[in-house]
Amino acid sequence: MDINDLIRSNLRNYSPYETEEKPIDENWLKLNTTENAYPPIPEILDDIKNGIDNKVRLYPDPTAFELRKMILSVLLRDNDTLTNRNSIFIGNGSDEILDVIFKVFVEPGEQVIIFYPSYSLYKVLASLYNAKIIEIKLNDDFTIPKTAFSVKGKIMIINSPNDPNGKSYDNQTILELCKNFPGIVIVDESYADFSTYTCLSLLKKVNNLIVTRSFSKSFSLASLRIGYALADPNIIKEMNRVKLPYNTNHLGQIAALSCIKNRNKVYEQNKKILEERKRLTEELNKYSGISVLPSDSNFIFVRFEDESKTLKFIWDLKEMKILIRHFSKPGLYNYIRITIGTKEDNNKFLQAFEEIGNKYL
Amino acid sequence: MDINDLIRSNLRNYSPYETEEKPIDENWLKLNTTENAYPPIPEILDDIKNGIDNKVRLYPDPTAFELRKMILSVLLRDNDTLTNRNSIFIGNGSDEILDVIFKVFVEPGEQVIIFYPSYSLYKVLASLYNAKIIEIKLNDDFTIPKTAFSVKGKIMIINSPNDPNGKSYDNQTILELCKNFPGIVIVDESYADFSTYTCLSLLKKVNNLIVTRSFSKSFSLASLRIGYALADPNIIKEMNRVKLPYNTNHLGQIAALSCIKNRNKVYEQNKKILEERKRLTEELNKYSGISVLPSDSNFIFVRFEDESKTLKFIWDLKEMKILIRHFSKPGLYNYIRITIGTKEDNNKFLQAFEEIGNKYL
């Protein structure tokens, strides 16, 4: 039997998501993925350890009741946003949440609006679900162009702060998009804890908004796959109907609970990332020939005036066992994305950058 | 905006999977879900604990390289089955593996063949993917009827051992189905470690077979969501292309590795379940008016001659804080499914059953 004859026809032109390089050798400085520079604080690691008991044999709570309760009480107090624990969906990372949203809403051939550049998984998912992809190019300053305010479709996905440039969109912009768009607007706020912006308060004003959040970035739980979505209870109800029964793991639920409980200490730790973001931005902006875009996230996006120098830096950094991210895509050839490391990581990076800069800048 | 207008039309007639009752009060004896009666052995719990370190902040290995290597080397030695680590897919439990298979193969309207009775998620998934569901009723003795050997479709799903009756299908039957079916045959072997049957050796003979396996049951890792699929590398390649990049969590990968490393001790522990299965079967068969079906799994399926007595037992057991599983479905009204507990659990159950039996049998 020829297996290729059995595969869905739209997978023939489908390009999968490509994960970033992950060297096995631990001596590499990995500033190429957007993980938190710091591990979870000891209290959280202890809580996870204490969660490893005889209950490991049991299925996780399919409703993640305790975690939803905790998110609700915290969000209610901190953001005055939600009134109902049926406004919360818990997923196996933001990625799975997006997958579930597609399952609820997207029929083959329906329009899905994504922006360029942005997190590349959006396009991959839209393609997987056989949607008609409308890719709107962001303005040169990465703001949202006028066409987005009149486009039709079933789903629109905004990343705020946006990967790779790191800027957030303001609530006025997002509210306008929600009001004008005839479908669901997803705002992926995976990096919002590094920003002063969040559109959570808009959930009270429009019912076609889904805000997704992640414990992978600001809470350093990437390995445990846990994220959540906030939306109108009618949307959350449908998402719960189509999700796999046991989508999230028990230790991820426990870890996320502990993160919320210990959030003030975590935010304190994250302040170091914000300070380092400021320092890295200032240090790199001292070089002529490059400019650092203002960032609300845990990474910075650096522009080279001379495109030909971009790859020289990437290759030389790699020689020195430092990985950063380059996107070999139109309009992005002369940019690099650098994840903010610890102070020591960044010192090492800056020193390497200086050596290379002396050669090329 | 009316959210209901945006939801995919096939979700209007869709019935979601319903998870089983899970009382918060820990004094209940839960024999209603098919979890392992025993927790992971201490060596495995220790390995999971030791896996909680600073790497928690990093994304899990998207390829689960170490786990695939371990599965390969063990399976190669134990079953002489596979020759290639590209024959293995790692998923977030068997459920997600099935979801990924549907993503690869099933277009709306295509035929998916399931059997009745069997694990109810198969029908839910087929419905979610808008497949045309062909539900073939098993013979009264739960064997596969002749019609299954000539049916057409894209996917056929066999559960072996089958939930709820607990019997495995022999390789001759499965081989015939694979040869006759023009699509993919999935054999869900979630419970196969409690059986002497496995169809792994058939992977050498046909290329349209996918065998799925779980760490939730025999390895007591239900909370950590990890399972695997074995198939022709051409199938696995497509599954890897459509899966979410970080589908499985890091601690699940570590736990599964430890399970394979410690498998002989685990199998030793599982022998107690097989012994208890024998004892429970014999004890219950002593009653007139009920009969226990022979089981290859970690549960038994009990038939009441007088249908009206089934619910009486269920209700009285519940009064005594003992949960077992009843399927309110055609042909199954006079059956109950009892998961094999520890010796103490089963003693408690047998005593309760005797009390109730004295009233009704």
XYZ file of C-alpha atoms in Angstrom:
722
model
C 0.000 0.000 0.000
C 1.342 3.459 -0.821
C 0.937 5.496 2.349
C 1.267 8.756 0.403
C -2.033 8.026 -1.320
C -3.761 8.023 2.062
C -2.401 11.307 3.416
C -4.686 14.338 3.369
C -4.123 16.208 0.133
C -3.450 19.563 1.781
C -0.449 18.108 3.615
C 1.395 17.831 0.312
C 1.972 21.598 0.236
C 2.250 21.969 3.981
C 5.457 23.157 5.652
C 5.759 22.059 9.282
C 6.912 24.221 12.151
C 10.660 23.996 12.608
C 11.982 23.976 16.131
C 15.195 25.807 16.869
C 18.604 24.285 17.191
C 19.257 22.726 20.610
C 22.861 21.629 21.072
C 23.394 18.647 23.375
C 26.692 20.127 24.602
C 25.768 22.340 27.546
C 28.626 24.791 27.030
C 26.665 26.650 24.393
C 25.078 29.983 25.254
C 21.548 29.581 23.936
C 19.995 32.972 23.213
C 18.086 31.641 20.213
C 14.846 30.522 21.846
C 12.735 32.763 24.044
C 12.935 30.813 27.254
C 13.260 32.601 30.573
C 16.881 33.158 31.564
C 16.121 32.038 35.103
C 14.782 28.718 36.381
C 11.634 28.642 38.521
C 12.368 29.934 42.018
C 13.200 27.213 44.610
C 9.722 27.362 46.198
C 8.162 26.351 42.884
C 10.686 23.579 42.217
C 9.932 22.262 45.721
C 6.201 22.307 45.112
C 6.650 20.296 41.920
C 8.849 17.784 43.756
C 6.259 17.460 46.501
C 3.648 16.766 43.836
C 5.419 13.557 42.889
C 3.603 11.010 44.974
C 1.324 8.038 44.556
C -1.133 10.157 42.598
C 1.193 9.990 39.613
C -0.688 6.806 38.677
C -3.994 8.682 38.389
C -5.343 10.714 35.504
C -4.880 14.468 35.903
C -7.886 16.619 36.688
C -9.425 17.111 33.221
C -10.964 20.415 34.307
C -7.868 21.745 36.143
C -10.311 23.020 38.716
C -7.796 24.254 41.315
C -5.682 26.022 38.740
C -8.666 27.771 37.191
C -9.815 28.849 40.642
C -6.377 30.279 41.379
C -6.084 32.076 38.042
C -9.528 33.506 38.564
C -8.935 34.814 42.064
C -5.584 36.313 41.103
C -6.745 37.808 37.843
C -9.860 39.143 39.458
C -7.822 40.914 42.067
C -4.928 41.995 39.879
C -6.781 42.923 36.721
C -10.457 43.235 37.600
C -11.168 41.276 34.461
C -13.268 38.190 34.823
C -16.204 37.167 36.879
C -16.493 33.511 36.095
C -14.297 30.461 36.251
C -15.997 29.298 33.089
C -14.062 32.047 31.324
C -10.826 30.085 31.676
C -9.456 27.269 29.560
C -6.303 25.355 30.557
C -4.170 23.924 27.773
C -1.014 21.961 27.075
C 0.874 25.178 26.320
C -0.397 28.046 24.187
C 0.202 25.964 21.083
C -2.422 23.409 22.037
C -4.812 26.201 22.966
C -4.512 27.580 19.440
C -5.076 24.100 18.049
C -8.262 23.766 20.114
C -9.501 27.159 18.918
C -8.967 26.072 15.317
C -10.883 22.864 16.054
C -13.837 24.865 17.336
C -14.036 27.491 14.633
C -12.189 26.778 11.410
C -13.797 24.939 8.498
C -11.642 24.108 5.465
C -11.380 27.088 3.108
C -12.333 29.709 5.705
C -10.142 32.758 6.047
C -7.584 33.010 8.836
C -5.816 36.344 9.225
C -2.232 36.361 10.375
C 0.396 39.089 10.349
C 3.893 39.083 8.977
C 6.280 38.848 10.654
C 4.922 37.030 13.669
C 5.168 33.687 15.452
C 5.409 31.192 12.625
C 3.196 28.517 14.198
C 0.081 30.552 13.331
C 0.605 30.012 9.628
C 1.487 26.356 10.131
C -1.748 25.729 12.039
C -3.866 27.621 9.537
C -2.326 25.572 6.779
C -2.854 22.324 8.696
C -6.550 23.149 9.108
C -6.771 23.873 5.399
C -7.779 27.481 5.995
C -7.389 30.197 3.409
C -4.482 32.179 4.847
C -4.576 35.946 4.568
C -1.151 37.150 5.594
C -1.083 40.893 6.244
C 2.347 42.479 6.145
C 2.952 44.729 9.140
C 4.056 48.293 8.445
C 7.812 48.903 8.424
C 7.592 49.997 12.053
C 5.673 46.750 12.837
C 2.386 48.549 13.462
C -0.804 47.030 12.095
C -1.755 48.386 8.656
C -5.167 49.821 7.816
C -6.235 46.807 5.727
C -6.475 44.756 8.923
C -9.381 46.885 10.106
C -11.656 45.891 7.239
C -10.564 42.338 6.474
C -13.085 39.482 6.792
C -12.405 36.026 8.187
C -13.078 33.455 10.893
C -9.940 33.901 12.992
C -7.400 36.704 13.360
C -4.251 36.119 15.410
C -2.274 38.933 16.985
C 0.869 38.344 18.996
C 1.296 41.069 21.626
C 4.162 41.608 22.361
C 4.907 40.398 18.868
C 7.607 37.873 18.151
C 10.158 38.776 16.713
C 10.119 42.567 17.118
C 8.993 42.566 20.770
C 6.451 45.421 20.732
C 2.965 45.270 22.243
C -0.165 46.602 20.581
C -2.239 49.102 22.510
C -5.796 48.395 23.628
C -7.301 50.978 21.303
C -5.877 49.109 18.318
C -7.005 45.711 19.580
C -10.462 46.959 20.477
C -10.895 48.424 16.986
C -9.815 45.139 15.429
C -12.265 43.183 17.580
C -15.115 45.520 16.694
C -14.420 45.437 12.973
C -13.585 41.761 12.558
C -16.549 39.425 11.985
C -14.834 36.432 13.593
C -12.689 35.532 16.589
C -9.679 37.685 17.466
C -6.952 35.803 19.328
C -4.421 37.907 21.188
C -1.483 35.725 22.113
C -0.029 37.346 25.229
C 2.669 34.737 25.864
C 5.167 37.509 26.611
C 2.801 40.017 28.244
C 4.341 39.677 31.701
C 7.437 41.408 30.304
C 5.282 44.284 29.029
C 3.191 46.999 30.631
C 0.439 46.276 28.115
C -2.304 43.679 28.357
C -5.678 43.587 26.674
C -7.358 41.582 29.455
C -9.661 44.472 30.298
C -11.125 44.305 26.772
C -12.724 40.962 27.612
C -15.451 42.967 29.302
C -16.123 45.002 26.173
C -16.226 42.480 23.319
C -17.184 38.814 23.184
C -15.100 37.737 20.174
C -11.736 38.122 21.898
C -9.640 35.219 23.181
C -6.526 36.100 25.154
C -3.970 33.311 25.464
C -1.324 33.237 28.149
C 1.615 30.958 28.823
C 3.473 29.711 31.862
C 6.449 28.919 29.608
C 7.997 32.374 29.473
C 7.572 34.615 32.494
C 7.062 31.625 34.813
C 9.922 29.514 33.410
C 7.794 26.398 32.926
C 8.420 25.718 29.217
C 9.235 22.068 29.927
C 5.906 21.398 31.619
C 3.534 22.620 28.892
C 0.881 24.693 30.525
C -0.974 27.744 29.349
C -4.421 29.269 29.556
C -6.972 31.149 27.558
C -9.470 33.741 28.735
C -12.646 34.423 26.809
C -16.399 34.626 26.869
C -17.824 31.507 28.614
C -19.616 30.515 25.398
C -16.260 30.212 23.679
C -14.615 28.412 26.600
C -17.494 25.941 26.747
C -16.919 24.939 23.136
C -13.169 24.692 23.655
C -13.732 22.332 26.554
C -16.050 20.188 24.458
C -13.465 19.592 21.746
C -10.272 19.361 23.781
C -8.798 15.941 24.501
C -10.056 14.814 27.905
C -6.679 14.775 29.649
C -4.818 17.452 27.724
C -2.683 18.841 30.546
C -0.412 16.903 32.867
C -0.755 16.843 36.642
C 2.703 18.242 37.451
C 2.184 21.113 35.031
C -1.025 21.951 36.885
C 0.766 21.804 40.242
C 3.670 23.907 38.969
C 1.348 26.560 37.542
C -0.556 26.740 40.823
C 2.693 27.285 42.657
C 3.739 29.977 40.147
C 0.618 31.981 40.863
C 1.008 31.507 44.598
C 4.612 32.719 44.382
C 4.083 35.257 41.638
C 5.476 38.273 43.464
C 8.835 36.567 43.905
C 8.757 35.516 40.271
C 8.005 39.051 39.124
C 10.915 40.219 41.264
C 13.205 37.756 39.495
C 11.863 38.867 36.122
C 12.814 42.458 36.922
C 16.387 41.386 36.306
C 15.397 40.478 32.765
C 13.843 43.906 32.262
C 16.974 45.579 33.626
C 19.165 43.473 31.387
C 16.932 44.260 28.410
C 17.562 47.946 29.058
C 21.306 47.399 29.429
C 21.630 45.214 26.327
C 19.620 47.727 24.296
C 21.799 50.601 25.430
C 25.065 48.751 24.927
C 24.196 47.551 21.440
C 22.826 50.923 20.398
C 26.312 52.368 20.997
C 27.497 50.649 17.833
C 27.091 52.488 14.594
C 25.485 50.446 11.854
C 22.994 48.661 14.108
C 19.885 49.705 15.982
C 17.883 47.894 18.636
C 14.108 48.069 18.435
C 12.341 49.004 21.665
C 11.116 45.745 23.231
C 8.341 44.825 25.682
C 9.463 41.211 25.761
C 12.288 38.993 26.984
C 14.120 39.336 23.684
C 15.390 42.201 21.570
C 15.323 42.595 17.805
C 18.436 44.112 16.299
C 18.625 45.687 12.857
C 21.792 45.836 10.777
C 21.996 48.698 8.305
C 24.191 46.604 6.062
C 22.376 43.312 5.416
C 25.566 41.531 4.412
C 26.953 41.892 7.925
C 24.070 40.045 9.600
C 25.186 36.546 8.702
C 28.801 37.379 9.540
C 27.754 38.126 13.107
C 25.615 34.999 13.333
C 28.380 32.751 12.055
C 31.080 34.307 14.205
C 28.872 34.074 17.285
C 28.259 30.422 16.477
C 32.028 29.857 16.252
C 32.108 31.170 19.813
C 29.311 28.773 20.823
C 26.664 31.475 21.083
C 23.313 30.867 19.396
C 20.985 33.724 18.467
C 18.000 33.679 16.131
C 17.985 34.683 12.491
C 14.909 34.502 10.280
C 15.790 33.782 6.680
C 12.648 35.450 5.450
C 11.769 38.450 3.294
C 12.197 41.729 5.143
C 14.017 40.056 8.021
C 17.392 39.194 6.497
C 19.089 42.120 8.266
C 17.713 41.406 11.733
C 18.739 39.152 14.593
C 16.688 38.262 17.651
C 18.530 37.917 20.942
C 16.874 36.427 23.997
C 17.774 38.270 27.201
C 20.002 36.028 29.286
C 21.240 36.307 32.834
C 23.689 39.123 33.558
C 26.567 36.678 33.067
C 25.093 35.376 29.798
C 24.708 38.900 28.502
C 28.227 39.901 29.524
C 29.526 36.951 27.581
C 27.358 37.897 24.626
C 28.389 41.570 24.726
C 32.029 40.654 24.878
C 31.693 38.359 21.890
C 29.687 40.993 20.061
C 32.399 43.559 20.695
C 35.075 41.285 19.275
C 33.041 40.689 16.164
C 32.007 44.349 15.993
C 35.657 45.382 15.934
C 36.018 43.376 12.754
C 32.868 44.389 10.900
C 31.313 47.576 12.257
C -21.757 38.958 18.063
C -23.398 35.568 18.395
C -20.582 33.111 19.036
C -22.785 30.186 18.044
C -22.846 31.463 14.483
C -19.080 31.131 14.311
C -18.752 27.573 15.598
C -18.122 24.814 13.071
C -21.434 23.406 11.970
C -20.581 19.783 12.737
C -20.063 20.651 16.407
C -23.775 21.251 16.768
C -24.449 17.512 16.687
C -21.247 16.551 18.402
C -21.208 14.810 21.799
C -17.980 15.329 23.709
C -16.096 12.651 25.602
C -17.230 12.439 29.185
C -14.618 11.801 31.816
C -15.477 9.586 34.736
C -16.507 10.713 38.162
C -13.549 11.673 40.372
C -14.568 12.357 43.961
C -12.433 14.876 45.830
C -12.886 12.923 49.061
C -10.063 10.378 49.119
C -11.981 7.772 51.110
C -13.699 6.537 47.996
C -12.582 3.283 46.423
C -12.230 4.199 42.758
C -12.548 1.134 40.566
C -14.302 3.060 37.795
C -11.343 4.233 35.721
C -8.687 1.899 34.406
C -5.699 3.306 36.205
C -3.026 1.015 37.584
C -3.749 -0.045 41.171
C -0.134 0.602 42.108
C 1.906 3.801 41.936
C 5.179 3.845 39.992
C 7.908 1.983 41.886
C 10.126 4.200 44.104
C 13.033 4.141 41.604
C 10.797 5.778 38.991
C 9.402 8.378 41.394
C 12.999 9.215 42.349
C 14.039 9.620 38.736
C 11.164 12.031 38.136
C 12.127 14.029 41.246
C 15.722 14.173 40.078
C 14.517 15.509 36.756
C 13.210 18.645 38.450
C 16.108 21.007 38.065
C 16.998 24.213 36.281
C 16.070 22.646 32.945
C 12.405 23.037 33.853
C 12.682 26.493 32.258
C 13.657 25.008 28.871
C 11.422 23.579 26.179
C 11.210 19.790 26.205
C 12.996 17.850 23.490
C 10.485 18.029 20.612
C 11.801 14.778 19.162
C 11.994 12.903 22.501
C 15.242 11.489 21.163
C 16.387 9.643 24.305
C 12.999 8.079 24.869
C 12.709 6.885 21.295
C 16.203 5.417 21.503
C 15.281 3.550 24.693
C 11.983 2.268 23.295
C 13.783 1.113 20.200
C 16.539 -0.751 21.975
C 14.109 -2.431 24.365
C 11.550 -3.323 21.748
C 14.194 -4.560 19.398
C 15.517 -6.875 22.048
C 12.229 -7.897 23.572
C 10.091 -8.168 20.472
C 12.420 -8.214 17.469
C 10.052 -5.783 15.862
C 11.551 -2.580 14.595
C 14.794 -1.598 13.011
C 14.510 2.153 12.935
C 14.020 4.914 15.444
C 11.994 6.684 12.787
C 9.321 4.064 13.382
C 8.437 5.628 16.753
C 6.229 8.600 17.540
C 5.970 10.028 21.066
C 2.682 11.636 22.073
C 0.899 13.374 24.927
C -0.880 10.138 25.832
C -2.540 7.762 23.367
C -5.381 10.234 22.962
C -3.158 12.845 21.373
C -1.581 10.183 19.187
C -5.012 9.333 17.800
C -5.692 13.031 17.239
C -2.440 13.345 15.273
C -3.320 10.296 13.162
C -6.678 11.873 12.324
C -4.884 15.108 11.394
C -2.670 13.218 8.970
C -5.269 11.058 7.287
C -8.896 12.066 7.718
C -10.646 14.477 5.360
C -14.216 15.541 6.196
C -16.707 12.933 5.036
C -14.242 10.061 4.823
C -15.151 6.792 6.474
C -13.766 5.877 9.873
C -14.490 2.371 11.123
C -14.980 1.816 14.816
C -16.377 -1.094 16.761
C -19.106 -1.228 19.351
C -18.592 -1.461 22.230
C -15.128 -0.013 22.499
C -13.300 2.995 23.958
C -15.709 5.847 23.390
C -13.099 8.454 22.454
C -12.743 6.877 18.993
C -16.240 7.919 18.036
C -15.823 11.373 19.578
C -12.663 11.999 17.544
C -14.191 10.726 14.322
C -17.140 13.010 14.892
C -14.871 15.966 15.686
C -13.017 15.433 12.408
C -16.329 15.293 10.595
C -15.708 11.771 9.382
C -18.453 9.436 8.259
C -18.595 7.008 11.156
C -19.175 3.333 10.398
C -19.826 1.659 13.717
C -19.613 -2.113 13.488
C -21.302 -3.999 16.274
C -19.086 -6.713 17.721
C -20.536 -10.214 17.898
C -22.199 -11.191 21.158
C -18.940 -12.782 22.289
C -17.126 -9.510 21.372
C -15.331 -11.063 18.411
C -15.056 -9.065 15.195
C -17.860 -9.787 12.735
C -17.329 -10.748 9.091
C -18.446 -7.361 7.745
C -15.283 -5.784 9.146
C -13.188 -7.789 6.683
C -14.711 -6.165 3.621
C -15.507 -2.651 4.819
C -13.866 0.344 3.111
C -12.585 3.477 4.812
C -9.628 5.650 5.693
C -9.109 4.598 9.309
C -10.129 1.545 11.340
C -9.566 1.504 15.101
C -9.257 -1.695 17.104
C -8.728 -1.717 20.845
C -6.801 -4.826 21.913
C -7.405 -5.742 24.680
C -10.751 -4.110 24.110
C -12.315 -1.783 26.636
C -14.761 -2.675 28.200
C -14.743 -6.457 27.761
C -10.991 -6.919 28.239
C -10.210 -9.458 25.512
C -7.363 -9.211 23.009
C -7.647 -9.973 19.310
C -5.261 -12.514 17.858
C -2.680 -11.648 15.221
C -4.357 -13.699 12.531
C -7.487 -11.554 12.868
C -5.561 -8.291 12.880
C -3.392 -9.325 9.949
C -6.486 -10.199 7.909
C -8.048 -6.828 8.741
C -4.872 -4.983 7.714
C -4.676 -6.894 4.442
C -8.314 -6.317 3.556
C -8.704 -2.719 4.675
C -7.729 -0.055 2.122
C -6.737 2.511 4.797
C -4.861 2.726 8.076
C -5.564 0.180 10.818
C -4.865 1.485 14.312
C -4.464 -1.100 17.046
C -4.677 0.629 20.409
C -2.632 -1.581 22.731
C -2.965 0.626 25.816
C -3.627 -2.460 27.955
C -1.388 -4.932 26.112
C 1.109 -5.274 28.955
C -1.632 -7.064 30.914
C -2.148 -9.483 28.024
C -0.079 -12.195 26.395
C -1.090 -10.856 22.989
C 0.537 -8.066 21.024
C 0.467 -7.399 17.304
C 3.863 -5.677 17.231
C 5.325 -8.424 15.071
C 2.801 -7.590 12.339
C 4.546 -4.256 11.745
C 7.046 -6.223 9.668
C 4.331 -7.703 7.494
C 2.036 -4.792 6.605
C 2.691 -1.069 6.240
C -0.804 0.239 7.028
C -0.739 -0.718 10.715
C -0.197 1.745 13.564
C 0.175 0.277 17.050
C -0.360 2.743 19.890
C 0.939 2.162 23.388
C 0.504 4.015 26.635
C 2.559 4.597 29.761
C -0.657 5.431 31.618
C -1.773 1.898 32.433
C 0.923 -0.726 32.945
C 3.516 1.923 33.898
C 1.226 3.923 36.218
C 1.999 7.280 34.581
C -1.529 8.458 33.721
C -0.898 11.861 35.303
C 2.109 12.580 33.081
C 0.563 12.018 29.642
C 2.942 9.968 27.637
C 2.380 7.335 25.017
C 3.899 6.149 21.773
C 2.999 4.843 18.371
C 4.867 2.367 16.208
C 4.418 2.270 12.461
C 6.049 2.419 9.076
C 8.526 5.360 8.993
C 6.497 6.992 6.210
C 3.542 7.232 8.580
C 5.640 8.406 11.535
C 7.257 11.096 9.369
C 3.850 12.563 8.550
C 2.745 12.368 12.187
C 5.825 14.317 13.230
C 5.126 16.959 10.591
C 1.633 17.716 11.902
C 2.143 17.328 15.650
C 2.493 20.436 17.773
C 6.203 21.158 18.200
C 6.340 20.601 21.959
C 3.559 18.077 22.433
C 5.051 16.086 25.315
C 6.360 17.426 28.600
C 9.899 16.946 29.842
C 9.025 15.097 33.078
C 6.793 12.699 31.166
C 9.741 11.899 28.920
C 12.007 11.366 31.937
C 9.426 9.213 33.699
C 8.878 7.044 30.637
C 12.627 6.555 30.229
C 12.820 5.427 33.835
C 9.885 3.061 33.332
C 11.662 1.286 30.516
C 14.901 1.154 32.467
C 13.052 -0.344 35.445
C 10.572 -2.381 33.447
C 11.346 -5.764 34.979
C 10.484 -4.484 38.445
C 7.337 -2.895 37.057
C 6.295 -6.130 35.373
C 6.881 -7.871 38.688
C 4.534 -5.400 40.407
C 1.968 -5.850 37.646
C 1.942 -9.609 38.291
C -0.039 -8.790 41.425
C -2.723 -7.284 39.206
C -2.828 -10.433 37.089
C -3.099 -12.580 40.233
C -5.866 -10.384 41.594
C -7.655 -10.482 38.241
C -7.681 -14.273 38.529
C -8.885 -14.146 42.132
C -11.623 -11.565 41.473
C -12.812 -13.529 38.456
C -13.018 -16.750 40.446
C -14.671 -15.148 43.462
C -17.324 -13.368 41.433
C -18.000 -16.399 39.267
C -19.096 -18.234 42.425
C -22.287 -16.177 42.458
C -25.194 -17.444 40.479
C -26.764 -14.883 38.203
C -23.548 -13.232 37.167
C -20.616 -14.223 34.985
C -17.211 -12.663 34.570
C -15.797 -12.453 31.054
C -12.217 -13.687 30.648
C -9.987 -10.614 30.683
C -6.507 -9.826 29.322
C -6.564 -6.395 30.894
C -6.458 -4.651 34.273
C -10.233 -4.678 34.523
C -12.962 -7.283 34.360
C -16.348 -7.096 32.704
C -19.180 -8.654 34.660
C -22.487 -9.693 33.174
C -25.745 -9.826 35.148
C -28.323 -12.284 33.884
C -31.085 -10.094 35.271
C -30.569 -6.604 33.869
C -32.661 -4.995 36.585
C -30.125 -6.001 39.214
C -27.213 -4.157 37.598
C -28.163 -0.705 38.750
C -29.024 -1.981 42.221
C -25.464 -3.158 42.633
C -24.040 0.088 41.274
C -26.157 2.221 43.570
C -25.507 0.121 46.652
C -21.766 0.103 45.946
C -21.876 3.863 45.598
C -23.626 4.114 48.971
C -20.594 2.284 50.318
C -18.248 4.745 48.562
C -17.161 2.297 45.899
C -17.185 3.447 42.290
C -17.308 1.013 39.385
C -18.129 1.685 35.747
C -21.502 1.228 34.095
C -22.161 2.043 30.446
C -25.698 3.229 29.865
C -25.619 2.082 26.287
C -27.484 -0.461 24.181
C -26.333 -4.018 24.827
C -24.351 -2.988 27.900
C -27.071 -2.244 30.442
C -26.482 -5.533 32.243
C -22.707 -5.217 32.522
C -20.359 -3.531 34.970
C -16.641 -2.917 34.501
C -14.453 -3.263 37.573
C -10.849 -2.104 37.546
C -8.537 -4.485 39.406
C -7.391 -2.807 42.611
C -4.757 -3.736 45.136
C -5.403 -6.844 47.211
C -6.842 -4.624 49.968
C -9.031 -2.730 47.491
C -10.354 -5.965 46.074
C -11.040 -7.430 49.517
C -13.062 -4.349 50.322
C -14.896 -4.654 47.036
C -15.587 -8.372 47.445
C -16.927 -7.841 50.935
C -19.232 -5.096 49.738
C -20.300 -7.231 46.792
C -21.121 -10.110 49.110
C -23.320 -7.907 51.270
C -25.196 -6.651 48.255
C -25.259 -10.110 46.708
C -26.958 -11.473 49.794
C -29.800 -9.076 49.113
C -30.212 -9.491 45.369
C -28.572 -12.674 44.056
